[in-house]
Structures are given as structure tokens and as C-alpha cells.
Short mmCIF file of C-alpha atoms in Angstrom, two decimals:
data_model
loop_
_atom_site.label_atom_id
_atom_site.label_comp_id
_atom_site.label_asym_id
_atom_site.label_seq_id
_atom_site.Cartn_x
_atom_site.Cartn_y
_atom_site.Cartn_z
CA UNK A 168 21.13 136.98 -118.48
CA UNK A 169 19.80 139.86 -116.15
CA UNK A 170 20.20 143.16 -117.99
CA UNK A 171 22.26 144.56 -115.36
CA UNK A 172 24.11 148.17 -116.22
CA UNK A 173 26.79 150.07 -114.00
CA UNK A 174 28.07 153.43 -114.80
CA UNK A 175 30.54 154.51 -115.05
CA UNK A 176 32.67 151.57 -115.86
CA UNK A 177 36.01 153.40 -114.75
CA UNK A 178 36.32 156.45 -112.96
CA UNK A 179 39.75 158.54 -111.26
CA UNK A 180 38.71 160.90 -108.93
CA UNK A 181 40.68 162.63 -105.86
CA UNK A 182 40.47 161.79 -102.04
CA UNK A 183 37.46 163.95 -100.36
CA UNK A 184 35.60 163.84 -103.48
CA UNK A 185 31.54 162.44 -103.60
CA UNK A 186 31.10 159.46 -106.07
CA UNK A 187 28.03 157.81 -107.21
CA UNK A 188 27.82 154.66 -109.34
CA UNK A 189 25.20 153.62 -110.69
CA UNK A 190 23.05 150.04 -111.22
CA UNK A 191 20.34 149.98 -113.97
CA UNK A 192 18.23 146.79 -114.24
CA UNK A 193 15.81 145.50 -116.42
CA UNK A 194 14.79 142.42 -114.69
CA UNK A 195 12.26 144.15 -112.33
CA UNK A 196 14.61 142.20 -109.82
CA UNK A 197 13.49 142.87 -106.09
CA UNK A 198 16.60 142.57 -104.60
CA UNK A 199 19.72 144.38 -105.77
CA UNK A 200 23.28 144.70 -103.96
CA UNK A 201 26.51 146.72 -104.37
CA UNK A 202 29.83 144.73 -103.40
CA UNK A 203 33.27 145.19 -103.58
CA UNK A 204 36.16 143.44 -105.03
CA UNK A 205 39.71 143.62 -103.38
CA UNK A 206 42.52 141.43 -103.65
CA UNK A 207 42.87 138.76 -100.41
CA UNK A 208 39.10 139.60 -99.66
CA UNK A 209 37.01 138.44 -102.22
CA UNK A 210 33.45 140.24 -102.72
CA UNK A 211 32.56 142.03 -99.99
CA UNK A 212 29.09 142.87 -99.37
CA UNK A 213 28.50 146.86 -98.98
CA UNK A 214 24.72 147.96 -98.96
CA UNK A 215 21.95 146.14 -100.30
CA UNK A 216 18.19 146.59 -101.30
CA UNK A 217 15.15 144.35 -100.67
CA UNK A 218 12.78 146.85 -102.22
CA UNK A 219 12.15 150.69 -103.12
CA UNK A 220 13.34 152.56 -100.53
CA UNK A 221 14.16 149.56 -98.76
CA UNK A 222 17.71 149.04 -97.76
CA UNK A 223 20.36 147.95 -94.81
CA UNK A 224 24.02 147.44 -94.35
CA UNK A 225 26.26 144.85 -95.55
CA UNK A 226 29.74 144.13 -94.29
CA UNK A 227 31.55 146.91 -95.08
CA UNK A 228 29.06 149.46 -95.13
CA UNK A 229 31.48 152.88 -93.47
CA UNK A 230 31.64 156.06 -95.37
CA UNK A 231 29.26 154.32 -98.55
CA UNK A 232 25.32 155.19 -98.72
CA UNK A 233 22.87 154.24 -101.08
CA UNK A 234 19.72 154.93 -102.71
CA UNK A 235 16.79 152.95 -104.62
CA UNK A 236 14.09 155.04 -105.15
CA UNK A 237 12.92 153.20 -108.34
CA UNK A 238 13.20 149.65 -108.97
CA UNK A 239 15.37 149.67 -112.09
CA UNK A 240 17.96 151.90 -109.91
CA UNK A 241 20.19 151.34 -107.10
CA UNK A 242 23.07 154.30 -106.58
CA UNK A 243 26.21 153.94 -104.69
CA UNK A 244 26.88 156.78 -103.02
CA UNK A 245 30.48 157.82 -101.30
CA UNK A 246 30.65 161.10 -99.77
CA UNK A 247 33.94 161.67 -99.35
CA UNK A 248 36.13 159.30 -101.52
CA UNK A 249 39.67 157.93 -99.76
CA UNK A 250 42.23 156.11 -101.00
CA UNK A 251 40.55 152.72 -99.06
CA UNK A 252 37.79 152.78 -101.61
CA UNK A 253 39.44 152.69 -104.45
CA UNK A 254 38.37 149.12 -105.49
CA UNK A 255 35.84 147.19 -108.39
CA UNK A 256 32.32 147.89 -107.42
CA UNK A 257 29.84 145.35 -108.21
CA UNK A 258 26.44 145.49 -108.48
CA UNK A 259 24.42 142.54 -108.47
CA UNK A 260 20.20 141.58 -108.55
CA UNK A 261 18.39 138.62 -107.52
CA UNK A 262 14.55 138.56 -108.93
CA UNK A 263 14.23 135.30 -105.93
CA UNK A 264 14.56 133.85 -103.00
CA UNK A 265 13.78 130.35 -104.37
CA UNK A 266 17.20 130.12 -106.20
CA UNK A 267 19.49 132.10 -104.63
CA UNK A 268 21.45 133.33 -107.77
CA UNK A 269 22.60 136.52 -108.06
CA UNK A 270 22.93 137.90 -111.79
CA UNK A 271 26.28 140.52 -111.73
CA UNK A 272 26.59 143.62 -113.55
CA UNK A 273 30.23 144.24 -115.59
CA UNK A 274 31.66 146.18 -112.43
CA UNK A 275 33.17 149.68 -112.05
CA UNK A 276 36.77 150.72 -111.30
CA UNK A 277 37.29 153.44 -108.93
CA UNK A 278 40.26 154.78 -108.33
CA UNK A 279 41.47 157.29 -105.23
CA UNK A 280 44.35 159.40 -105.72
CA UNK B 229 27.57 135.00 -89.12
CA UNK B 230 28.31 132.40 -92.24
CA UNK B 231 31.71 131.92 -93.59
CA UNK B 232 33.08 130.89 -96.59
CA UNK B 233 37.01 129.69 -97.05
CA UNK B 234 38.90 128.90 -99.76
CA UNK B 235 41.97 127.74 -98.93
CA UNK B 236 43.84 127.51 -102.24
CA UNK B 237 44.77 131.05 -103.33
CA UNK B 238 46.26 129.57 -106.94
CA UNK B 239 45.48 126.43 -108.48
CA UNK B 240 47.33 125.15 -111.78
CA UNK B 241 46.24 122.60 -114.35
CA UNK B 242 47.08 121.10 -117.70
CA UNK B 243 45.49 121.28 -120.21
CA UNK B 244 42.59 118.33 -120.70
CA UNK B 245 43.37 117.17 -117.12
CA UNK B 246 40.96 117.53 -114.45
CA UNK B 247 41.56 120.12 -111.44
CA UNK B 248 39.53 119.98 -107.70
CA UNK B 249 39.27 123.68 -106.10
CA UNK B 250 38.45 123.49 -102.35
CA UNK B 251 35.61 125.41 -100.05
CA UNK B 252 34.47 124.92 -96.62
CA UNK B 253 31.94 126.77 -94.96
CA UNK B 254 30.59 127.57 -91.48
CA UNK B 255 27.05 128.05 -90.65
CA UNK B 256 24.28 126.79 -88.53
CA UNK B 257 21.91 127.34 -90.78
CA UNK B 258 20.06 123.51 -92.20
CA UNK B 259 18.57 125.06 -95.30
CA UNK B 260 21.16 127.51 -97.79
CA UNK B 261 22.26 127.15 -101.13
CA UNK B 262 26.13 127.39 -102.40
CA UNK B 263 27.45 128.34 -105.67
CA UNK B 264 30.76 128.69 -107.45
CA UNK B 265 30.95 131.68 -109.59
CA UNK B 266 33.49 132.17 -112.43
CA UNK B 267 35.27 135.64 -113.17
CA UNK B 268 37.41 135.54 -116.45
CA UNK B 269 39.79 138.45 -117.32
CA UNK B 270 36.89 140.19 -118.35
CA UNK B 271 35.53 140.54 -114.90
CA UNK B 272 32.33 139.44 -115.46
CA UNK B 273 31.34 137.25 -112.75
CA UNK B 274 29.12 134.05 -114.26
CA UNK B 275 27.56 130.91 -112.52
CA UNK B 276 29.24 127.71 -112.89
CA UNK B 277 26.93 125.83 -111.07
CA UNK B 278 24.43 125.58 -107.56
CA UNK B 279 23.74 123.31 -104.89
CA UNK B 280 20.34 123.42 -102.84
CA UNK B 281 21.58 122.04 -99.18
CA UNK B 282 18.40 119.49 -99.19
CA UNK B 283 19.34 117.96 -102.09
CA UNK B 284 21.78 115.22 -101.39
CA UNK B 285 22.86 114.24 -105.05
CA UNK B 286 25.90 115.83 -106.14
CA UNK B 287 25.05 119.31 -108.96
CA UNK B 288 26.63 118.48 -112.10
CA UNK B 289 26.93 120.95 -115.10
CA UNK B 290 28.47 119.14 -118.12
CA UNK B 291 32.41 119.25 -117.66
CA UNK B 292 31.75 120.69 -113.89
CA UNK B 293 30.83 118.60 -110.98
CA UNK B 294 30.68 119.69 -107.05
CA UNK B 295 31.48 117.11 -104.26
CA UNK B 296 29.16 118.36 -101.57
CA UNK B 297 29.52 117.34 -98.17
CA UNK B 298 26.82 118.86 -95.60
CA UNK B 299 27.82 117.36 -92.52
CA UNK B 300 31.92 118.52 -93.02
CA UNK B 301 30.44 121.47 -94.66
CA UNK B 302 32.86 121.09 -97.65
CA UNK B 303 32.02 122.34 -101.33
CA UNK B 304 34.48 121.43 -103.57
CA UNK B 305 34.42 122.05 -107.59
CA UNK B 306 35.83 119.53 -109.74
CA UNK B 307 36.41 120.57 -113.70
CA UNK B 308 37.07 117.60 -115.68
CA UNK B 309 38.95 117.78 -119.39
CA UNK B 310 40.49 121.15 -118.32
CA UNK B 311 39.79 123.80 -121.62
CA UNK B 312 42.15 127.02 -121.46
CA UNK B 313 39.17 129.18 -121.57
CA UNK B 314 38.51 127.73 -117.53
CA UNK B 315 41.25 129.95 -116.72
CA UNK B 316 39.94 132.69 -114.06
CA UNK B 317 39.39 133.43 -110.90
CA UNK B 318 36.73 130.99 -108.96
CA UNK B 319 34.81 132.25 -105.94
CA UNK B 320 33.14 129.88 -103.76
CA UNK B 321 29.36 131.50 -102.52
CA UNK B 322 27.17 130.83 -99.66
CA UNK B 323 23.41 132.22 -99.85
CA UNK B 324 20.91 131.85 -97.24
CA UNK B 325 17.79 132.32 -99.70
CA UNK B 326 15.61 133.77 -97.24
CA UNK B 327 14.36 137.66 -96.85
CA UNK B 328 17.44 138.82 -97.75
CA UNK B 329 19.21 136.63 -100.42
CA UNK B 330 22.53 137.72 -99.87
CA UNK B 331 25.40 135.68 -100.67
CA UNK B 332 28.62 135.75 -98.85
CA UNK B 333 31.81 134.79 -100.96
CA UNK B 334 35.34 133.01 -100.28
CA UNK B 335 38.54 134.85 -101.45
CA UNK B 336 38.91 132.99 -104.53
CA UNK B 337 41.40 130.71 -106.18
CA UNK B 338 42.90 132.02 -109.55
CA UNK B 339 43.18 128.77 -111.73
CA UNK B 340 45.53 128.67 -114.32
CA UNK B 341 45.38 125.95 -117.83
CA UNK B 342 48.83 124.98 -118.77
CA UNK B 343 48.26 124.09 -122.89
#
């Protein structure tokens, strides 16, 4: 299994709030992703990374940014937290092209009040 | 763009019986892979089993088994001898490989084992 790490696993913060979670891998994976998980919609794809400092927008991409500026690391950023985003967060790596797979980490709960 | 449907939002079986959980998928693409993923209660989402579109013989992963079907663009997942420990949520996955390597997922059918 991919040593894949998100932090924090659970988190209640308030609407207008800035959240970051966190992806730690230790795969040296090129390509990591950040999805999300809502009833009726399945994972959704949010922002994903082909590289350091390389990234570009998934599906649902509005009011989430992100950062990779190492390749272990890929932060989810949301600046101003609503009640929309509360959700499970997943981050996820793939080390190739050749396969496909993606290896998942445990996922984070966020919660908007 | 690609999509992936799962038609079946719930899915029951018995125990030691064997259960078929549907997918279809659009795309124009002649060269992708598809997966099913499983996500127990634990959330942790884990590979069942992949299928390479070139490849024309059927994946098979001991008790799991996929009926692919290129040209209707079906992807079904057959679990034979049901355990209760199959019970989760199964997510149907299309991947494009490519520079990219992202995978686009179905909604899911939650699968229940009856003992």
C-alpha cells in the first residue's frame, strides 16, 4: 500500500473560515489528487497535481486551491469555508500512468457550521 | 468528457450467494482502464480489481470477476460466494492513463450481505 497520510482526519470549523488539509506521501508518487465524497455524487474530482508546482482543476474546483511545493505534500486549501464544503476529502496518488491505480489516503471530515 | 453510471444505488445479497453490480460508461476514448473500488465502513477506499480496455479476457480476482463489454461500454462486477465482510459501498472508476491519470467515478452502489 502507498503510505498516503491526511491531516486532520476530522475537523469542525465555522462558515468564512480558511481550511487546509493536508496529503503526506511516501511513495515519491508523481501524481497526487484531492476529491470529494458526497452522498448521490460519488468522488468528485477537486484539484490535482502532475508534479511540483504543477497543478490544474478538476470538476469541482470553486472556492478550493491547492499547493505542492514538495513532492511528499499536496495541501488543500479553502479560503473561506461554507456550509457546501462540508464533505470527506480524499486524497489520492498515482506513482503511473501504465496502471492507472490510484492508492487513497484514510480521508478527512470537514464539517461547516 | 467521460462518464461513469451506476445505476443501482443499493444492492442486497445473501450470504454465500453471488451478487452482479452494474456500470456503464461513456467515452470516445479506444485505450482507458476501469476499476471497481471498495469502501467499507471504515472509509478506506481499496481496489477490487482492473481492466486494461485492450485486453479482451475478462479480469478476475479470486471470488471477484468483471463482465466487460467494450463495444456496449458496460463494466459489471460479479462477487461470487458472497462473505459479510463484502458489505460496502462499490464505486465503479474510469481512468484514461495518459498525462493526467485521473479517474472519474460512478455514484456507487451500497451492497448489503444478508447472513
Amino acid at each position: 500500500d502507498a503510505g498516503i497520510t491526511q491531516s486532520p482526519r476530522h475537523k469542525v470549523t465555522e462558515t468564512g473560515t480558511p481550511v487546509t488539509l493536508r496529503c503526506h506521501q511516501t511513495e515519491n508518487h508523481r501524481y497526487m489528487y484531492w476529491y470529494r465524497q458526497d452522498p448521490g455524487h460519488g468522488l468528485r474530482l477537486i484539484h490535482y497535481s502532475y508534479g511540483v508546482k504543477d497543478t490544474d482543476k478538476g470538476e469541482v474546483s470553486d472556492g478550493y486551491s491547492v499547493s505542492r511545493s514538495k513532492t511528499e505534500d499536496f495541501l488543500l486549501t479553502l479560503e473561506s469555508a461554507t456550509s457546501s464544503q462540508t464533505s470527506v476529502y480524499f486524497c489520492a496518488t498515482g506513482g503511473s500512468t501504465n496502471t492507472g491505480e490510484l492508492f487513497f489516503g484514510e480521508g478527512s471530515r470537514l464539517t461547516v457550521l | 468528457a467521460q462518464t461513469v453510471t451506476q445505476s443501482q444505488p443499493e444492492m442486497s445479497v445473501q450470504e454465500a450467494e453471488t451478487v452482479t453490480l452494474s456500470c456503464t460508461y461513456d467515452t470516445s476514448e479506444s485505450d482507458y482502464y476501469l476499476f471497481w473500488y471498495k469502501q467499507p465502513p471504515s472509509r478506506q477506499m481499496i481496489l477490487v480489481i482492473r481492466q486494461e480496455a485492450y485486453k479482451q479476457q475478462n479480469a478476475t480476482e479470486n471470488r471477484f470477476s468483471v463482465n466487460f463489454q467494450k463495444a456496449a461500454k458496460s463494466f459489471s462486477l460479479k462477487i461470487s460466494d458472497s462473505q459479510l465482510g463484502d458489505a460496502a459501498m462499490y464505486f465503479c472508476a474510469y481512468g484514461s492513463g495518459g498525462a493526467t491519470n485521473k479517474l472519474i467515478f460512478g455514484t456507487g452502489t451500497l451492497l448489503a450481505v444478508q447472513p
